[in-house]
Coordinates of C-alpha atoms in Angstrom, one line a residue:
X1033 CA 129.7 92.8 85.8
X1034 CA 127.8 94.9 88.5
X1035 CA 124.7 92.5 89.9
X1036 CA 122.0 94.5 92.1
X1037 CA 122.6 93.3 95.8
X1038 CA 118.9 92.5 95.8
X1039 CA 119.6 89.4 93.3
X1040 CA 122.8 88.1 95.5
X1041 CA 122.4 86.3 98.7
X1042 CA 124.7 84.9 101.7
X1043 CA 123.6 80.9 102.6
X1044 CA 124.1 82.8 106.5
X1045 CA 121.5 85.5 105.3
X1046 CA 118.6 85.0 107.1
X1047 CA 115.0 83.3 105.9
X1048 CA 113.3 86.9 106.5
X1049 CA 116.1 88.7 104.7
X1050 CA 115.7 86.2 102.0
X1051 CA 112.0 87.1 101.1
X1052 CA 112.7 90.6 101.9
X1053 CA 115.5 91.0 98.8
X1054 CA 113.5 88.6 96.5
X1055 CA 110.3 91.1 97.0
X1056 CA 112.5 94.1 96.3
X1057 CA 114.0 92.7 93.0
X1058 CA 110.5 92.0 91.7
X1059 CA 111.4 88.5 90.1
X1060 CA 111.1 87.0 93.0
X1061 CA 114.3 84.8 93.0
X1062 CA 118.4 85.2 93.7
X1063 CA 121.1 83.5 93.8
X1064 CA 122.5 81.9 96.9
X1065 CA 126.4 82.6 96.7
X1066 CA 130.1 82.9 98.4
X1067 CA 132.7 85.5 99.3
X1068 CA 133.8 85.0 95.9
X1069 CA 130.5 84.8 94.3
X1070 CA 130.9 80.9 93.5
X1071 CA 126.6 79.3 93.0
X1072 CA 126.1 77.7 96.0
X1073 CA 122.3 77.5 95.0
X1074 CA 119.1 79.5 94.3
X1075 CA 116.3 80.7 96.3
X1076 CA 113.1 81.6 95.3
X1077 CA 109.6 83.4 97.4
X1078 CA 108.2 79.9 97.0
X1079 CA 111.3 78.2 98.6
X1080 CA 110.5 81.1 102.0
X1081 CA 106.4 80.3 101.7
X1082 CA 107.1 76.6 101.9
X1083 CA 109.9 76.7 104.3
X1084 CA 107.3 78.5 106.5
X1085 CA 104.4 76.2 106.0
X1086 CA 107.0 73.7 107.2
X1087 CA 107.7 76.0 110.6
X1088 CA 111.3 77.1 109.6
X1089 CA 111.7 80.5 111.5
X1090 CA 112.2 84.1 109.8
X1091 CA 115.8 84.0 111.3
X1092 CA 116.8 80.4 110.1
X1093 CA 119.9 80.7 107.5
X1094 CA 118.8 80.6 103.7
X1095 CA 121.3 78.0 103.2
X1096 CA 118.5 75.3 104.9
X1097 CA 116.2 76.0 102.8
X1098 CA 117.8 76.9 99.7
X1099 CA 117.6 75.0 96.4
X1100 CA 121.2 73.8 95.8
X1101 CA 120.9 71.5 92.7
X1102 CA 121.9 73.6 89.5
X1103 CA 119.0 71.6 87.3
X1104 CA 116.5 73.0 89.4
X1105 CA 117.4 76.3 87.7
X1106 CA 115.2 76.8 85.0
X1107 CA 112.3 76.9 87.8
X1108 CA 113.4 80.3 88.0
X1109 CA 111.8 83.5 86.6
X1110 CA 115.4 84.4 85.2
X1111 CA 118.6 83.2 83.5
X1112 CA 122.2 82.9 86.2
X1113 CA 125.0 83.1 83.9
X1114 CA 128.1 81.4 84.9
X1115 CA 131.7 81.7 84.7
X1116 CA 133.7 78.9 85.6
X1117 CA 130.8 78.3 88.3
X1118 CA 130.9 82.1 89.5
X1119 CA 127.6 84.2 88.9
X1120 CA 129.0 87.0 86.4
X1121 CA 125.1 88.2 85.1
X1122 CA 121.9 87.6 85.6
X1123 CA 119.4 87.6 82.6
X1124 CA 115.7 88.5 83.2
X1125 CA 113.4 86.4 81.6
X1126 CA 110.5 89.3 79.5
X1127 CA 107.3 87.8 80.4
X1128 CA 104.5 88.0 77.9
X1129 CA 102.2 90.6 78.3
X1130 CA 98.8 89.9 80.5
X1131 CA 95.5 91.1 80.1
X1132 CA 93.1 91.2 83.3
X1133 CA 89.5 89.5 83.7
X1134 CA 87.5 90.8 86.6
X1135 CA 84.3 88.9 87.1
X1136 CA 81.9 91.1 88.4
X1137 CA 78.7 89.7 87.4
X1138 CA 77.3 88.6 90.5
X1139 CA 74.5 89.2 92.8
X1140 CA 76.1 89.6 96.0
X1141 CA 73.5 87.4 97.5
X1142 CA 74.8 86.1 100.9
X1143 CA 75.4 90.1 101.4
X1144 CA 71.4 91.0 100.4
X1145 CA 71.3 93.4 103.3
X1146 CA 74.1 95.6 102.0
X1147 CA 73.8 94.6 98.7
X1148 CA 70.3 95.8 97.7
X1149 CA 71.3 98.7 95.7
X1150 CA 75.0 98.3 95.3
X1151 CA 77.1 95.6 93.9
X1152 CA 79.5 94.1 96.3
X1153 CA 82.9 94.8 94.6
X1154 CA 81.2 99.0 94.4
X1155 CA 81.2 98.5 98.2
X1156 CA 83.7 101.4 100.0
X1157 CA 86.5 100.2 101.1
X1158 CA 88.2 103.4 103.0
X1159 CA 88.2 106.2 100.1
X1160 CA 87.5 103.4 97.5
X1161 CA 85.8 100.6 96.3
X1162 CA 86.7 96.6 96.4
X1163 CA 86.9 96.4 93.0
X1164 CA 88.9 99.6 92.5
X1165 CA 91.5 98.5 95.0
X1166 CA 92.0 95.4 92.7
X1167 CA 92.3 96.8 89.5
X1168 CA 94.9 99.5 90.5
X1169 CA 97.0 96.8 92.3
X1170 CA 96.8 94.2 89.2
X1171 CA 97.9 98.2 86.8
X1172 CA 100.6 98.5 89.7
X1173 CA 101.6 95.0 88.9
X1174 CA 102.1 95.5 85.2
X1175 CA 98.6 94.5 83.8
X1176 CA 97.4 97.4 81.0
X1177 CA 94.3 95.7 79.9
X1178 CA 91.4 94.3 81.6
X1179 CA 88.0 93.3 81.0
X1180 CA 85.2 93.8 83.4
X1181 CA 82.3 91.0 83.2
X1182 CA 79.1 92.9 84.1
X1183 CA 75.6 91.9 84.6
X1184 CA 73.8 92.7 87.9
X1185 CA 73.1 96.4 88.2
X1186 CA 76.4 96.9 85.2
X1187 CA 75.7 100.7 84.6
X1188 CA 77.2 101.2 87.7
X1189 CA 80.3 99.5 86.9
X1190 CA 80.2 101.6 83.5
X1191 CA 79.8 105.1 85.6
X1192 CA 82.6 104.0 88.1
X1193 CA 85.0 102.3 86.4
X1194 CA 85.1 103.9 82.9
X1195 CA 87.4 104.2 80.4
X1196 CA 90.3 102.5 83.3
X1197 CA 92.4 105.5 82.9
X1198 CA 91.9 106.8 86.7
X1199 CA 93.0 103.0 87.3
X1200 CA 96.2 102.7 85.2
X1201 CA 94.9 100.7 82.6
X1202 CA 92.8 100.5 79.6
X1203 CA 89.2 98.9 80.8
X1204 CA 86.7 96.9 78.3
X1205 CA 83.8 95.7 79.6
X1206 CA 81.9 91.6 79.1
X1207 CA 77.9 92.2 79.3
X1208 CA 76.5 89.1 80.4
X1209 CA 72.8 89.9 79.5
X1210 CA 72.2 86.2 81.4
X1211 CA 74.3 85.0 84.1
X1212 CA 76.5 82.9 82.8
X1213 CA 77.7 81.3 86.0
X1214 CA 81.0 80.9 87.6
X1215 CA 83.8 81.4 84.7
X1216 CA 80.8 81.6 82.1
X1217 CA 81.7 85.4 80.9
X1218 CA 85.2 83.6 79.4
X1219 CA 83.2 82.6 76.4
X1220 CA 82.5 86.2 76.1
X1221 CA 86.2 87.1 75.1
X1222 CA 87.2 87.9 71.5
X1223 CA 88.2 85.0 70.0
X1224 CA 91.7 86.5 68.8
X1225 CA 91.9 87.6 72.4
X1226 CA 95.3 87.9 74.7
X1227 CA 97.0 84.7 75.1
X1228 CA 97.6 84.9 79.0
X1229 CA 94.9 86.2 81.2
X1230 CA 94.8 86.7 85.0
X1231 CA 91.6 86.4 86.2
X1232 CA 90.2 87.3 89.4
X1233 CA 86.6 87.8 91.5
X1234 CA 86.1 91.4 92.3
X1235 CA 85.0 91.3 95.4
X1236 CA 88.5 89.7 97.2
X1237 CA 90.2 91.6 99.3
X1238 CA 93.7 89.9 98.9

């Protein structure tokens, strides 16, 4: 069976090839393999992000830093099937669908001087907005729902943000009428809400 090159690597390829094929697959992992496609052991982003912390060079050979015991497998986002040791498919694992939480409650204090009459994640950024920026890269990443916790000046969040459509996604906004500090706007979910949530500040520019 036909594997994408992106999910196969070489224990010679190099560290910076390594997270290069992993980011293009979008799972973030591969398979570390022979000539004959025999598992010599599996490599995931976190493998390259620790391998750098500990100073191992872009052009070091994966095999260093690869994982090679096979029990360590099921820290991957995907299933290696094996024939007589040889990679023959590999299995994506569906992940469960994620709703967004963007806090955006907050009085952009520290910031008073530009923050007087517009909330910090409104702020431009180039031809958008902090908070814009974030919500189209969480629709790029797969997320179709997202709520919006308001309370500082919300209408304008209401008159920017909208329905989400011009985003990607489907938007619902969380109206603190109090602020409810740090991850207080959380209680403000429907009870027979999503099950996985990604939350994130609105005003990080990551």
């Amino acid at each position: 069976m036909a594997i994408p090159r992106y999910f196969l690597l070489k224990p010679t390829d190099s560290l910076g090839t390594a997270m290069t094929r992993v980011s293009a697959n979008g799972e973030g992992f591969a398979a570390v393999v022979d000539d004959e496609r025999k598992l010599l052991g599996t490599f995931c982003d976190t493998d390259g992000r620790n391998a750098m912390l500990r100073g191992v060079g872009f052009e070091a050979p994966v095999g260093e830093v690869m994982m090679k015991k096979a029990t360590e497998m099921s820290r991957l986002p995907g299933e290696l099937v094996l024939d007589k040791g040889k990679v023959v498919d590999i299995v994506k694992i569906a992940r469960p669908p994620v709703d967004g939480v963007v806090m955006a409650g907050g009085r952009g204090t520290r910031l008073r001087s530009v923050t007087g009459n517009v909330p910090k994640p409104l702020l431009s950024l180039g031809s958008s907005t902090i908070i814009e920026r974030i919500m189209t890269n969480m629709a790029a990443a797969g997320v179709e729902h997202s709520w919006v916790a308001v309370n500082y000046k919300a209408a304008m969040f209401h008159r920017k943000i909208g329905t989400g459509e011009r985003l990607g996604m489907a938007v619902d906004f969380l109206r603190e009428d109090a602020p409810l500090g740090n991850a207080g706007a959380l209680s403000l979910l429907p009870r027979k809400g999503p099950s996985t949530v990604l939350i994130t500040n609105a005003d990080l520019i990551t």
